[in-house]
Short mmCIF file of C-alpha atoms and ligand atoms in Angstrom, two decimals:
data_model
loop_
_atom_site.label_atom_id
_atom_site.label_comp_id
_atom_site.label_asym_id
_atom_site.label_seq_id
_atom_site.Cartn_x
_atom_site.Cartn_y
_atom_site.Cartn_z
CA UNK A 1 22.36 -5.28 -29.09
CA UNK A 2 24.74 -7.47 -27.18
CA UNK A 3 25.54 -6.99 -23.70
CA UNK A 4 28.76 -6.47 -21.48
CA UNK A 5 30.41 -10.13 -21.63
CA UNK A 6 30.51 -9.40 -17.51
CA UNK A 7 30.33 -6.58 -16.47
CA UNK A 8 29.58 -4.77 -12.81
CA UNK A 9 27.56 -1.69 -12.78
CA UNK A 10 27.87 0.50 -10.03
CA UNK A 11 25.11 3.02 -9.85
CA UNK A 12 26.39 6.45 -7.96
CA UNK A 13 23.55 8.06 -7.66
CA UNK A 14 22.26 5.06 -5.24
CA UNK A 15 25.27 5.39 -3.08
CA UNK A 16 24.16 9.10 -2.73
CA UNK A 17 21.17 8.61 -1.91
CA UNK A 18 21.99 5.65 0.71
CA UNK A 19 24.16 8.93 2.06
CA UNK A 20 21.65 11.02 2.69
CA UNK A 21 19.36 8.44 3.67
CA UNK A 22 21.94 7.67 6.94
CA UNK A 23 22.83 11.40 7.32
CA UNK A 24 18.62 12.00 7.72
CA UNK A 25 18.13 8.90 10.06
CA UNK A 26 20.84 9.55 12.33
CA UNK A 27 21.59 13.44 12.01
CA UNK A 28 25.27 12.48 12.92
CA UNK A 29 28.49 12.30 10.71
CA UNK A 30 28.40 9.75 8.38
CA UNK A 31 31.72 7.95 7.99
CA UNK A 32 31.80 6.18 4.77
CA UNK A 33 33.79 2.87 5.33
CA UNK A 34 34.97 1.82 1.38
CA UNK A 35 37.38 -1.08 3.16
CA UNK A 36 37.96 -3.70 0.25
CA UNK A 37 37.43 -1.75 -2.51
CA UNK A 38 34.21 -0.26 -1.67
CA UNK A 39 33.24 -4.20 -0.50
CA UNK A 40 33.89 -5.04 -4.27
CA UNK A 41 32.33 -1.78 -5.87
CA UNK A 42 35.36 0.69 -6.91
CA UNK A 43 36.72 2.40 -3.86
CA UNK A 44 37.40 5.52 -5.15
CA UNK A 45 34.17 6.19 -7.05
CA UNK A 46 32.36 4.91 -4.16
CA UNK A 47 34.15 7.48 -1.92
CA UNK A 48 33.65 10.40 -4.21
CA UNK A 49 29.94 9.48 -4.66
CA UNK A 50 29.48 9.40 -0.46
CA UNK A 51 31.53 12.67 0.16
CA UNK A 52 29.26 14.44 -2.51
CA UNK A 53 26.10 13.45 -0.58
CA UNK A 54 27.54 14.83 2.48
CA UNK A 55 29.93 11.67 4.31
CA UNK A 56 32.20 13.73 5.85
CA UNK A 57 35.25 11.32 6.65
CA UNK A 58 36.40 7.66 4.50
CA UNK A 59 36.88 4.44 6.77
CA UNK A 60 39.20 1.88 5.35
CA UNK A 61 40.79 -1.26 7.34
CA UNK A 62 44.85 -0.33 6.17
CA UNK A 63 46.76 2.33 5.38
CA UNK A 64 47.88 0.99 1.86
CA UNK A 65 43.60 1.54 1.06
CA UNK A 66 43.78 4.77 2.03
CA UNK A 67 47.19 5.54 0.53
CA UNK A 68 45.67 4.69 -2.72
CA UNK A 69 42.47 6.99 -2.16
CA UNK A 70 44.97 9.67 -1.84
CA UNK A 71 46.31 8.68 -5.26
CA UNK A 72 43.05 8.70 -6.71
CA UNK A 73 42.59 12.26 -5.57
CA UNK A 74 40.69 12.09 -2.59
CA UNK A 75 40.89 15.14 -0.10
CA UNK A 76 38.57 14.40 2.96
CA UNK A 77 40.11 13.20 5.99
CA UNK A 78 40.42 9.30 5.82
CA UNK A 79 41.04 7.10 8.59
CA UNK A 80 42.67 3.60 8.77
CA UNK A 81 42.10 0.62 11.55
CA UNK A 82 43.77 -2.60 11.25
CA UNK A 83 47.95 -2.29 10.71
CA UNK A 84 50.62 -4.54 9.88
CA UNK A 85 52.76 -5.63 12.57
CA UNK A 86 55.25 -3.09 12.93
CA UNK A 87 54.07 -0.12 10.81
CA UNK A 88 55.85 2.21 11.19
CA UNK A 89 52.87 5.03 9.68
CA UNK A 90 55.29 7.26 8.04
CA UNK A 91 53.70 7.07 4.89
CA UNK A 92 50.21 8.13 6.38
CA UNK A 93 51.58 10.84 8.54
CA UNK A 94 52.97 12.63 5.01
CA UNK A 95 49.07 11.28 3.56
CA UNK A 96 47.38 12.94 6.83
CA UNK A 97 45.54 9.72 7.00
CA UNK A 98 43.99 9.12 10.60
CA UNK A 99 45.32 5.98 12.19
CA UNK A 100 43.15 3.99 14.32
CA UNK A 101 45.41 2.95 17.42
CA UNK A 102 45.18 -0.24 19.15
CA UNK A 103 48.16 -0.46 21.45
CA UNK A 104 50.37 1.74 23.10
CA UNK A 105 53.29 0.66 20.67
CA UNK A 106 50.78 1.90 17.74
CA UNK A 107 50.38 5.42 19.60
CA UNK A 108 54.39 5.48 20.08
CA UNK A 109 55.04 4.25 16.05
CA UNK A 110 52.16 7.22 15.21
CA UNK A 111 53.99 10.30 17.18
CA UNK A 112 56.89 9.11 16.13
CA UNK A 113 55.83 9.61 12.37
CA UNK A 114 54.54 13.27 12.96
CA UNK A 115 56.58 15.91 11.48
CA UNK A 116 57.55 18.96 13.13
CA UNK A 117 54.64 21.23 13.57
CA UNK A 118 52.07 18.51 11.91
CA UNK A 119 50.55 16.08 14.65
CA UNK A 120 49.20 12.71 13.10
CA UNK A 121 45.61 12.51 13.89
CA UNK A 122 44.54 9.41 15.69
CA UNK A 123 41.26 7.29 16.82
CA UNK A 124 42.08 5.23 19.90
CA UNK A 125 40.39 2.33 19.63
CA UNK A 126 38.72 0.66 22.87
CA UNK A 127 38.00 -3.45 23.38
CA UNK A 128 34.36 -3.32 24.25
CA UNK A 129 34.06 -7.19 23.99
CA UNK A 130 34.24 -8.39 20.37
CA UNK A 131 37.77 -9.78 20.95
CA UNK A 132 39.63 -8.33 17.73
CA UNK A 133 42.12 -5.50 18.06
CA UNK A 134 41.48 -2.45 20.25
CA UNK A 135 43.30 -1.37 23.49
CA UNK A 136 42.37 -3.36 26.59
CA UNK A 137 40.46 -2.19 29.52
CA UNK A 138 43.77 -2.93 31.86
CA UNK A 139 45.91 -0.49 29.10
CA UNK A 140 43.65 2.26 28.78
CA UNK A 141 44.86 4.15 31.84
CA UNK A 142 48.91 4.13 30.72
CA UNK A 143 47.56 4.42 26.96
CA UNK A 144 45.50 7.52 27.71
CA UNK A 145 48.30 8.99 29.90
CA UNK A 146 50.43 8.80 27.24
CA UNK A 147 48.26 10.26 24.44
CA UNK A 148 47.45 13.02 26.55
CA UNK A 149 51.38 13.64 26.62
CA UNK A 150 51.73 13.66 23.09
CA UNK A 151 49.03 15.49 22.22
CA UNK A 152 50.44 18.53 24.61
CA UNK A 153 53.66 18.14 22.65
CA UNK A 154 52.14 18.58 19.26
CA UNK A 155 52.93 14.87 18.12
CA UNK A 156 49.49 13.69 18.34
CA UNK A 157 45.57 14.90 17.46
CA UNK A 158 43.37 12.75 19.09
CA UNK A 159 40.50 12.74 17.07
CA UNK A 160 38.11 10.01 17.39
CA UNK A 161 37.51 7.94 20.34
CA UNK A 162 36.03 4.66 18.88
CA UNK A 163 35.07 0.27 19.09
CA UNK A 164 33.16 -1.71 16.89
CA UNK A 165 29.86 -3.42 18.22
CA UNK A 166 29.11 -7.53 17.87
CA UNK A 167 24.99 -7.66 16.76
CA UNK A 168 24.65 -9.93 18.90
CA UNK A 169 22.10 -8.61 20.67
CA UNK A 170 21.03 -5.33 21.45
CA UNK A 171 21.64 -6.21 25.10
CA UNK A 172 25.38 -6.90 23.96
CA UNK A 173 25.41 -3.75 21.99
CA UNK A 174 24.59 -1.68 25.06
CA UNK A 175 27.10 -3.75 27.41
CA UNK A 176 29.45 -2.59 24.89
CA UNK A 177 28.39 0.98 24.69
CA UNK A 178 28.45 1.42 28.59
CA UNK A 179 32.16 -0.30 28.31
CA UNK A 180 33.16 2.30 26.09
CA UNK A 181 31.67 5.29 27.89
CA UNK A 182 34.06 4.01 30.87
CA UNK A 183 36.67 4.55 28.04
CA UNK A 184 35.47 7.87 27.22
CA UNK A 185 34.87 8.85 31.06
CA UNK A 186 38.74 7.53 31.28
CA UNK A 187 39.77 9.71 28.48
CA UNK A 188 38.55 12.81 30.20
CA UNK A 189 39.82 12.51 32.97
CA UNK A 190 43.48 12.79 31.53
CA UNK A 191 42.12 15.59 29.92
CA UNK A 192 41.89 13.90 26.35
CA UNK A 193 38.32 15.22 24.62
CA UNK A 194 37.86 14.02 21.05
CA UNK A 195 36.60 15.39 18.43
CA UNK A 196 34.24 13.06 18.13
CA UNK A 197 33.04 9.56 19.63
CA UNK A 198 31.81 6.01 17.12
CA UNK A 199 31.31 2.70 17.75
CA UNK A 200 27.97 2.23 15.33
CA UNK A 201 27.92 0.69 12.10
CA UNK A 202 25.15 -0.03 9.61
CA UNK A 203 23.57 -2.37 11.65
CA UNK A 204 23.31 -0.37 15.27
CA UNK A 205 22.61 2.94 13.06
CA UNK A 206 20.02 1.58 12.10
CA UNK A 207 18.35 -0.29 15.23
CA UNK A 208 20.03 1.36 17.92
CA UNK A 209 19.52 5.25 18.36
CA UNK A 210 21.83 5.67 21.38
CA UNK A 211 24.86 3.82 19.77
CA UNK A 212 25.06 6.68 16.71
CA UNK A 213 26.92 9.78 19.43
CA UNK A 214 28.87 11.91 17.16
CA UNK A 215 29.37 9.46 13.89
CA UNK A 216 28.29 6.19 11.98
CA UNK A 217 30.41 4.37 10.10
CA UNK A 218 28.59 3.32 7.22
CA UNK A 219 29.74 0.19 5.14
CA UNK A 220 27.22 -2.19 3.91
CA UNK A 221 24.08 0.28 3.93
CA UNK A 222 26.47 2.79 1.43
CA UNK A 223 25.94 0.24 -0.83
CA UNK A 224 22.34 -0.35 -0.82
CA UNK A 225 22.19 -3.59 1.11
CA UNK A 226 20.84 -4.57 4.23
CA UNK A 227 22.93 -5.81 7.67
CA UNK A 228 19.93 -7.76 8.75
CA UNK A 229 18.92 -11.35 7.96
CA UNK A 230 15.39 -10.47 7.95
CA UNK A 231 14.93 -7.06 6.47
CA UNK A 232 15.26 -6.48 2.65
CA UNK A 233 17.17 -2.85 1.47
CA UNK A 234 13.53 -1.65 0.29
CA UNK A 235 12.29 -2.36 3.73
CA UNK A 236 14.90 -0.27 4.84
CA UNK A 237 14.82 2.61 2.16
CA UNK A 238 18.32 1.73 0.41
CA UNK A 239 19.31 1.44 -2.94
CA UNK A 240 21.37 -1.48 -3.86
CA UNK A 241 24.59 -0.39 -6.04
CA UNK A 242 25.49 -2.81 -7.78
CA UNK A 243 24.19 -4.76 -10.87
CA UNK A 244 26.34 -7.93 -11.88
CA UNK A 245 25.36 -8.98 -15.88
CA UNK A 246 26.56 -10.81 -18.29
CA UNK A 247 25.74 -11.45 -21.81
CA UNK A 248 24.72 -15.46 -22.95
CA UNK A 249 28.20 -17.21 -24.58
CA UNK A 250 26.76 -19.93 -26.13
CA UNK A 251 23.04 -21.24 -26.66
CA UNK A 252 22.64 -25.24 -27.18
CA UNK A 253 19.54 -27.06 -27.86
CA UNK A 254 19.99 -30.74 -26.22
CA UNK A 255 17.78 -33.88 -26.18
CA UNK A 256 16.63 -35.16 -22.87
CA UNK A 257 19.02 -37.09 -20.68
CA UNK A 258 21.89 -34.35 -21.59
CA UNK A 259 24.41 -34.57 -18.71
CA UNK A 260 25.62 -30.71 -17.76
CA UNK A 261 29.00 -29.22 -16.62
CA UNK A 262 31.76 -31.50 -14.65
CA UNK A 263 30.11 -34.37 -12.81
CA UNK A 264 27.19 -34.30 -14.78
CA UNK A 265 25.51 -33.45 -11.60
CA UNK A 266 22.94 -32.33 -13.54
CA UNK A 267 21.04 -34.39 -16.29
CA UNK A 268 18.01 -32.90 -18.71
CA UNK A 269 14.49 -34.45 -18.07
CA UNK A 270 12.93 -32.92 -21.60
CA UNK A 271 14.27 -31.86 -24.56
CA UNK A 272 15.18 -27.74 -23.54
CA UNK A 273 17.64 -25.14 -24.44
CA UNK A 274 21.07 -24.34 -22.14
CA UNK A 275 22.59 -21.49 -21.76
CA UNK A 276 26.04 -20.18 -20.85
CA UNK A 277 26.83 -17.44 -18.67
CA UNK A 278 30.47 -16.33 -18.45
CA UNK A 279 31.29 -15.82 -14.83
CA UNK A 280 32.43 -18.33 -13.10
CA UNK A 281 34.01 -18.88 -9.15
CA UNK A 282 37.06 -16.64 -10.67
CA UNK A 283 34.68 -13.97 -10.85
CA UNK A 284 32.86 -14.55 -7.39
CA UNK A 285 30.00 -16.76 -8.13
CA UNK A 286 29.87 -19.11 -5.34
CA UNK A 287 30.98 -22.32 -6.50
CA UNK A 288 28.24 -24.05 -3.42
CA UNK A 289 25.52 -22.04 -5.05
CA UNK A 290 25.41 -25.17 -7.62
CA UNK A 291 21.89 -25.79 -8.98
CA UNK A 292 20.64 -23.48 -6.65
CA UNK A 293 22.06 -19.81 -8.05
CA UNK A 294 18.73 -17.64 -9.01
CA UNK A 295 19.83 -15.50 -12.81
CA UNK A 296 17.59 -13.36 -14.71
CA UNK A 297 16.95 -13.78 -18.15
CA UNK A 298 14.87 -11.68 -20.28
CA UNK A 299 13.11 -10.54 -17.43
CA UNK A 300 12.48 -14.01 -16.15
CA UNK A 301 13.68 -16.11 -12.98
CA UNK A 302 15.97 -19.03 -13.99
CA UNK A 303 18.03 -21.19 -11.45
CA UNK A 304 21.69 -22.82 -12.83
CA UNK A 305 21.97 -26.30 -13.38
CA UNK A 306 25.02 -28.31 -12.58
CA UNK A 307 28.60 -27.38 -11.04
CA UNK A 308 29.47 -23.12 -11.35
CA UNK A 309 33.39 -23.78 -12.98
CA UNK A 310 36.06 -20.93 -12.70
CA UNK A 311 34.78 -19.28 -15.98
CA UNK A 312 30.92 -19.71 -16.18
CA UNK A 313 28.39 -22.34 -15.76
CA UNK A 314 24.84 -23.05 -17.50
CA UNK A 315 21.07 -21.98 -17.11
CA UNK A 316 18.31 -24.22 -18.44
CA UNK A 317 15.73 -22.04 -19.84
CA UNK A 318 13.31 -24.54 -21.37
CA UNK A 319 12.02 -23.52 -24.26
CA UNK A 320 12.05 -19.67 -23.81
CA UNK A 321 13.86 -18.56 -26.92
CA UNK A 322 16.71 -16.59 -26.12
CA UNK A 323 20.01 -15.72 -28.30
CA UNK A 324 24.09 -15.32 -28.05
CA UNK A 325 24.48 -12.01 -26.60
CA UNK A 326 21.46 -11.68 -24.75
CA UNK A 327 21.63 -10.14 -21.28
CA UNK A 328 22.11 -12.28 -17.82
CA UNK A 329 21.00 -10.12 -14.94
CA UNK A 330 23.07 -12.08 -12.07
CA UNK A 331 21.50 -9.86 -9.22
CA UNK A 332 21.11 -6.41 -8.88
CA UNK A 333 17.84 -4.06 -7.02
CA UNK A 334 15.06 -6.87 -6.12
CA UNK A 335 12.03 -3.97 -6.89
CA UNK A 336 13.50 -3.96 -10.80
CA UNK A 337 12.45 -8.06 -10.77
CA UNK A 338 16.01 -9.57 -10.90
CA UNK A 339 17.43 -11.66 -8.03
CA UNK A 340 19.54 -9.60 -5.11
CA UNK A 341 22.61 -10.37 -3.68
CA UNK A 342 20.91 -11.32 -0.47
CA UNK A 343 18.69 -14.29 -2.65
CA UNK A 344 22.58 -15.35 -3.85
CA UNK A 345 23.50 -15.07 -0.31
CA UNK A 346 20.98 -17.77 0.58
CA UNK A 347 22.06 -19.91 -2.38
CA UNK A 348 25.18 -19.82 -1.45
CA UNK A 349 24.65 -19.95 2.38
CA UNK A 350 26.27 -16.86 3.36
CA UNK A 351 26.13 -13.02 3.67
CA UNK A 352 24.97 -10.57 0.85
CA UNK A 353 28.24 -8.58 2.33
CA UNK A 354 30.32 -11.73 1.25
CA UNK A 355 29.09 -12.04 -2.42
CA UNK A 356 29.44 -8.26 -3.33
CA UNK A 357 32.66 -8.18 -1.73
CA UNK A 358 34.07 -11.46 -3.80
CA UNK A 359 33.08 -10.26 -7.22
CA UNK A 360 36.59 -10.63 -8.76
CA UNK A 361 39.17 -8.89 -10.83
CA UNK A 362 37.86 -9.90 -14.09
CA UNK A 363 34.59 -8.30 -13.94
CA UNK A 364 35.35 -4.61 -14.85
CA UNK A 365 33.04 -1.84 -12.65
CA UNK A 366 31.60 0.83 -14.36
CA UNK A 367 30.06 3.57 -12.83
CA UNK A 368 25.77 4.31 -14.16
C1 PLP B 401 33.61 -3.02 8.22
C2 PLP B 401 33.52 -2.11 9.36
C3 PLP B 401 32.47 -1.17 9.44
C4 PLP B 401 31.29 -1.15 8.49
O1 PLP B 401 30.43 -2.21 8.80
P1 PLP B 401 29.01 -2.36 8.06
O2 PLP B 401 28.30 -3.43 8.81
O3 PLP B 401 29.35 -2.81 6.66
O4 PLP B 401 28.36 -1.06 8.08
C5 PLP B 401 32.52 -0.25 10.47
N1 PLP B 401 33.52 -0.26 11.39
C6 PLP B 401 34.52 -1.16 11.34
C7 PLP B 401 35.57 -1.12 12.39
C8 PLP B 401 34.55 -2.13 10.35
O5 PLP B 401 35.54 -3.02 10.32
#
């Protein structure tokens, strides 16, 4: 049987079970955060698989993500962080999509969008140190003020107070935490009270027990892989989602001294067999990962030889005999034998949250 030409499966059942792995550790709301298009996996399947297994919110970065969750049919409440400049979050107010705010012209553009008798719900957002967006300490008082206002009015919902940690230590995490509870302490004393407070995401979920409060938001652990350099996603009881295969394009038996793909970076030392695998830098295989990118073929460990091009690059497999059609396991789960996106990560010298993410447009998902 041949296999997929390229093909990504996403396996729903592992992002359910991720679920219910965070909603056990943590006993708080998980929020699953499908930014990105599920960080490359299918954003709406992703999102339907977490809310089954109990994630009781979606997290995406902007508005036009969660618009198009809404499209796809999902229901839950969804909330939305990073805006274009001047958005004016008209088209989220008639989405009820919850709009992280960051300034007070963000809180003004958001109560502005409510309709009569439907406040927007909102998550102000506090700087706790990690320099991106996020109302400032020196705002907070005249931002508050003003979201209390609005909220009394009926324009507003306030209901998330929330920041984002750095990992850079878990001495910065907890500087961070005690920032925000001055943001929280702030809040209530213009008589805002959320409905609930997050600042944790995979990583401080996971290490840090005082950083989950009321929620996690959940990103790179929903799919099965790990936040930490030195932890694998078995040694963490996840599931990795996604399997990236391909099936073999062309098989080529050369003599030694055979130079391989553009450069001819690569040259045979023996008389072997090459293979091609049709994914290329188009499709997200790290063009730096040259000669070094770990493949699985026929159950066995093979490294690429010479320069990854747009549309596929070449495996030596010696003399293993293998045929057109035959499967190329890329990476996928580590426990089934086949390289993980954390091994490509190291090729490539970068994240595992990277390579997932960067799997392109070519390579269709389907759901397993
Ligand atoms: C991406 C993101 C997350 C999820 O992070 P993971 O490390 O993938 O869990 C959570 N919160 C915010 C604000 C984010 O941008």
């Amino acid at each position: 049987m041949t296999a997929p030409f390229r093909e990504a499966s996403i396996d729903l059942d592992a992002i359910a079970d991720n679920v219910r792995h965070f909603r056990r550790l943590t006993g708080v709301e998980v929020i699953a955060v499908v930014k990105a298009d599920a960080y490359g996996h299918g954003a709406a399947m992703a999102a339907v698989a977490a809310l089954s297994a109990g994630a009781t919110r979606i997290g995406v970065a902007e508005i036009p993500e969660a618009l198009e969750l809404r499209r796809q049919g999902v229901h839950a409440p969804i909330m939305a962080w990073l805006h274009a400049p001047g958005e004016r979050f008209e088209q989220a107010a008639a989405q009820d999509i919850e709009v992280g705010i960051s300034s007070f012209d963000q809180l003004e553009a958001a109560a502005t969008a409510a309709a009569v008798d439907r406040p927007v719900g909102v998550h102000l957002k506090f700087e706790t140190g990690l320099s991106r967006n996020g109302i400032a300490p020196a705002d907070w008082g005249r931002v508050l003020a003003e979201a209390a206002r609005l909220e009394r009015i009926g324009r507003l919902r306030i209901v998330g107070l929330f920041s984002h940690l750095s990992n850079t230590s878990a001495e910065d995490d907890r500087a961070a935490l005690a920032k925000f509870e001055e943001g929280v302490a702030a809040a209530a004393s213009f008589g805002v009270h959320p409905e609930i407070r997050h600042i944790a995401a995979t990583a401080a979920a996971i290490d840090l027990p005082e950083m989950r409060l009321d929620a996690v938001r959940i990103g790179v652990g929903l799919f099965g892989l790990s936040p930490f350099d030195d932890r694998s996603s078995a040694e963490l009881g996840l599931r990795p989602a996604m399997t990236l295969r391909g099936a073999i394009a062309a098989v080529r038996r050369v003599p030694a001294g055979t130079g391989v793909s553009y450069g001819y970076d690569h040259r045979t030392d023996r008389d072997t067999t090459l293979v091609l695998v049709p994914l290329g830098y188009a499709d997200g295989v790290p063009r730096n990962a040259s000669g070094k990118l770990p493949v699985s073929i026929g159950g066995r460990r093979f490294v690429n030889v010479g320069r990854i091009a747009m549309d596929q690059f070449v495996v030596d497999v010696g003399d293993t005999p293998v045929s057109i059609g035959d499967e190329v396991v890329l990476f996928g789960d580590p426990t089934l034998g086949v390289p993980s996106a954390a091994d490509w990560a190291d090729a490539a010298d970068t994240i595992n949250y990277e390579i997932v993410t960067r799997i392109g447009p070519r390579v269709p998902r389907r759901a397993s």
